Amino acid sequence: MQLDFKTRELTLKLVYYGPALSGKTTNLQAIHELVAPELRGRLMTLETKDDRTLFFDLLPLVLQAGRNLQVRIKLFTVPGQVIHNATRRLVLQGADGVAFIADSQRAETKANAAAFQNLRLNLVENGLDAAKMPLIIQFNKRDMPDIRSDAEIDLMAQRGREPVYKAVALRGQGVLESLVGLVTITLEALEAQHQLADKFGLRPEVLLGELQTRLGMKTEIGRIGRGGAR
Amino acid sequence: MSSTTTSNELVMGEVGRLEQVVDRRALAEVCRSFHDLFALPVRVFSAEGVLLADAHEEQAVCAYVNGLANGRAACTSVVDAVKRLEPDGGSVTHPCFTGAEYRVVPMVYQGRRIGRFVIGPYVPAEMKEVPRSLLVLDSRIDPEKSRGLLGQMPRVRADTLIRIEEHFSRILDLILFSGHRAFLTSQMHVASVRQSYRELAEKNDSLQEAYDRLKELDRLKSNFLATVSHELRTPLTSIIGYSDMLAAGIAGELVGEQKEFVETIRSKGDHLLALITSLLDLNKLEQGTVRVERERLDAKDMLRELQKTFAPAAAKKGIKLVVEVEPDVPPLWADPVRIRQVLFNLTENAIKFTPAGGTVRFVAREGIADPEGDGGGMGAVLLLTPRRALEIRIVDSGVGISEVEHARIFDAFYQVDGGSTREHGGTGLGLSIVKRLVEAHGGTIQVESEAGQGASFIVTIPEPEEP
């Protein structure tokens, strides 16, 4: 997080993490598609020939949270391939929140778990408290065959403490809900730690309202509780 | 918020300064091209107000006004105001006393003002008359001349200007985006390499540490072995010596079981001495302190001697010993003591593992020396010189050795079948000593065998290299 009192500007860094080919870049592409152009910058991607992320993707969102207060949300993805761990660790530096994009396919269960362990390790290596990092988990690719069932994910979600979302990022389903969910818990954590409302006049509900309106989300998301899948 | 010193530009994906991501020379070219196309002057400033690119020609009216002291002062104050202008929201228009205008357009990137560009001076298409502000500046100003000069200035309609401004903004944004992407990529690349290097260097250090520790332990082990073997040998020599004297009856004639017991003490003492000597030998060979004095020997004589020496032991087990020497075999270039040690050991093994009624063959023939050095290297066929070698095979018809064991039987203390130690005796040091002795001659030892099919040990000793 960066606070600029002079220009009245808050910058958040949110990182999309997950195993290779789980749809991190696709999430950013969907957000880029769904969000009005005046709200977002260009989607910066750096891919290899075979459409694999080499370094990271970056999508900036810019919001007005009340009068004379600008909030910039920078969405990053990490490269999922195992060999790019140094890059993953670098991208994770300074993250305020993490969206873990898991692949719903049964065959990817182990890859999901390994990537999650890697996330925890890299958080620790970066001097970040893994237990305190705002985190949501998205089960992507719900339209694929042989996936873990809704009932199964719901059950697992109740066991865990992170909010869990289901998505088909390729069709934009569940992508914005995941983003709003992540922004919500990230703001909660930052408020608790830095008292942004007192010091900066940032009211999370105003920002969230603005975000949802600008994202064209009609239904009220409401406060995100712990556990349970959406 | 990050624990390391990675730059904020990299951590947050920010553009710190416009100059960081935009090439000034290329930017100047774009501005020049813009000027050529639209005939409008353009300047690009960083957020800090540094002029990064400038494409303009002095307008005739400006030259005229600047020729007057009042005009020069007024012009300077307008230009300064334009330079300092930081538009807060969108673009702003700044008027000049000549009636011309400047358009100041902010450059916003990722929601942040990163610089601005200024188009102008130009004359708004709507302007018809020479403005009073110009005429009142100085009494020497000629209205007709002014009208003519203002007519030479580029004219532009307000809606056209907005489109031009929009177009130039997009071009600059593209340049900025591409530059930023390249900047982040290169930064990330360097940071990743640095991170990987650091991790590898740490691993290397810990491996080196472990290696040094092991080397030191190995040295301590060798020293320990040498000391212990030496210390054990001294009292053992006395034990053997005194048992010898007892057996020889020097301290009085021994009777019945007394003699038998003393003989046992002596033979076990000899065995223990052989074991300790082997350990010392192995240790010396491992440390490379054994000297091998090679001389020309005759293979046939050597094998016949071997046959004679082992004849009683073989006869006891009903084993036939056969010597086969091919005609014209090369000489055996070896240290006589050491090569005997090798061949005795192999023969002992062969007889030990051959069942009653079997055969042990000693075969000598010409072999090929394994070329030393980089066998698979570039130009090996030119660089390596072939050498004649003598090959001695000791072939038994015993239990044989399975292929998986072939590489391990030359390890110290290894025995093919743990159980056979009891059955056949031995220390497990013999073959490891043999291998090192053969290698000390520049030779090789190999085994060819399958379990149950007997075994052949092949010793190849090359001729010495030409001096």
mmCIF file with all atom_site columns, C-alpha atoms in Angstrom, chain B residues 32 35 39-43 54-68 71-72 75-76 79 97-98 100 102 120-122 149-150 152-154:
data_model
loop_
_atom_site.group_PDB
_atom_site.id
_atom_site.type_symbol
_atom_site.label_atom_id
_atom_site.label_alt_id
_atom_site.label_comp_id
_atom_site.label_asym_id
_atom_site.label_entity_id
_atom_site.label_seq_id
_atom_site.pdbx_PDB_ins_code
_atom_site.Cartn_x
_atom_site.Cartn_y
_atom_site.Cartn_z
_atom_site.occupancy
_atom_site.B_iso_or_equiv
_atom_site.pdbx_formal_charge
_atom_site.auth_seq_id
_atom_site.auth_comp_id
_atom_site.auth_asym_id
_atom_site.auth_atom_id
_atom_site.pdbx_PDB_model_num
ATOM 1  C CA . ARG B 1 32  ? 8.967  17.125 -35.142 1.00 0.00 ? 32  ARG B CA 1
ATOM 2  C CA . HIS B 1 35  ? 4.839  19.793 -36.212 1.00 0.00 ? 35  HIS B CA 1
ATOM 3  C CA . ALA B 1 39  ? 2.171  23.039 -38.576 1.00 0.00 ? 39  ALA B CA 1
ATOM 4  C CA . LEU B 1 40  ? 1.542  23.466 -34.839 1.00 0.00 ? 40  LEU B CA 1
ATOM 5  C CA . PRO B 1 41  ? 4.390  23.995 -32.342 1.00 0.00 ? 41  PRO B CA 1
ATOM 6  C CA . VAL B 1 42  ? 4.493  21.348 -29.590 1.00 0.00 ? 42  VAL B CA 1
ATOM 7  C CA . ARG B 1 43  ? 6.529  20.881 -26.434 1.00 0.00 ? 43  ARG B CA 1
ATOM 8  C CA . ASP B 1 54  ? 10.385 20.778 -28.431 1.00 0.00 ? 54  ASP B CA 1
ATOM 9  C CA . ALA B 1 55  ? 9.320  21.244 -32.043 1.00 0.00 ? 55  ALA B CA 1
ATOM 10 C CA . HIS B 1 56  ? 8.619  24.852 -33.085 1.00 0.00 ? 56  HIS B CA 1
ATOM 11 C CA . GLU B 1 57  ? 9.670  27.621 -35.407 1.00 0.00 ? 57  GLU B CA 1
ATOM 12 C CA . GLU B 1 58  ? 9.707  31.188 -34.247 1.00 0.00 ? 58  GLU B CA 1
ATOM 13 C CA . GLN B 1 59  ? 6.576  32.952 -35.453 1.00 0.00 ? 59  GLN B CA 1
ATOM 14 C CA . ALA B 1 60  ? 7.016  36.219 -37.321 1.00 0.00 ? 60  ALA B CA 1
ATOM 15 C CA . VAL B 1 61  ? 4.674  38.041 -34.971 1.00 0.00 ? 61  VAL B CA 1
ATOM 16 C CA . CYS B 1 62  ? 6.678  36.848 -31.978 1.00 0.00 ? 62  CYS B CA 1
ATOM 17 C CA . ALA B 1 63  ? 9.915  38.104 -33.563 1.00 0.00 ? 63  ALA B CA 1
ATOM 18 C CA . TYR B 1 64  ? 8.228  41.442 -34.213 1.00 0.00 ? 64  TYR B CA 1
ATOM 19 C CA . VAL B 1 65  ? 6.933  41.770 -30.629 1.00 0.00 ? 65  VAL B CA 1
ATOM 20 C CA . ASN B 1 66  ? 10.225 40.627 -29.138 1.00 0.00 ? 66  ASN B CA 1
ATOM 21 C CA . GLY B 1 67  ? 11.948 43.447 -30.959 1.00 0.00 ? 67  GLY B CA 1
ATOM 22 C CA . LEU B 1 68  ? 10.280 45.848 -28.519 1.00 0.00 ? 68  LEU B CA 1
ATOM 23 C CA . GLY B 1 71  ? 6.845  43.135 -25.947 1.00 0.00 ? 71  GLY B CA 1
ATOM 24 C CA . ARG B 1 72  ? 9.838  41.099 -24.832 1.00 0.00 ? 72  ARG B CA 1
ATOM 25 C CA . CYS B 1 75  ? 6.180  37.554 -24.022 1.00 0.00 ? 75  CYS B CA 1
ATOM 26 C CA . THR B 1 76  ? 8.523  36.210 -21.334 1.00 0.00 ? 76  THR B CA 1
ATOM 27 C CA . VAL B 1 79  ? 5.823  31.812 -21.770 1.00 0.00 ? 79  VAL B CA 1
ATOM 28 C CA . PHE B 1 97  ? -1.634 39.129 -25.472 1.00 0.00 ? 97  PHE B CA 1
ATOM 29 C CA . THR B 1 98  ? -1.122 38.749 -29.251 1.00 0.00 ? 98  THR B CA 1
ATOM 30 C CA . ALA B 1 100 ? -2.730 33.642 -29.984 1.00 0.00 ? 100 ALA B CA 1
ATOM 31 C CA . TYR B 1 102 ? -1.488 27.897 -25.903 1.00 0.00 ? 102 TYR B CA 1
ATOM 32 C CA . GLY B 1 120 ? 0.918  26.572 -29.512 1.00 0.00 ? 120 GLY B CA 1
ATOM 33 C CA . PRO B 1 121 ? 1.101  29.371 -30.060 1.00 0.00 ? 121 PRO B CA 1
ATOM 34 C CA . TYR B 1 122 ? -1.671 29.178 -32.643 1.00 0.00 ? 122 TYR B CA 1
ATOM 35 C CA . LEU B 1 149 ? 2.003  38.781 -39.245 1.00 0.00 ? 149 LEU B CA 1
ATOM 36 C CA . LEU B 1 150 ? -0.829 37.194 -37.270 1.00 0.00 ? 150 LEU B CA 1
ATOM 37 C CA . GLN B 1 152 ? 1.097  33.957 -41.042 1.00 0.00 ? 152 GLN B CA 1
ATOM 38 C CA . MET B 1 153 ? 0.509  32.148 -37.749 1.00 0.00 ? 153 MET B CA 1
ATOM 39 C CA . PRO B 1 154 ? -1.092 28.682 -37.838 1.00 0.00 ? 154 PRO B CA 1
#
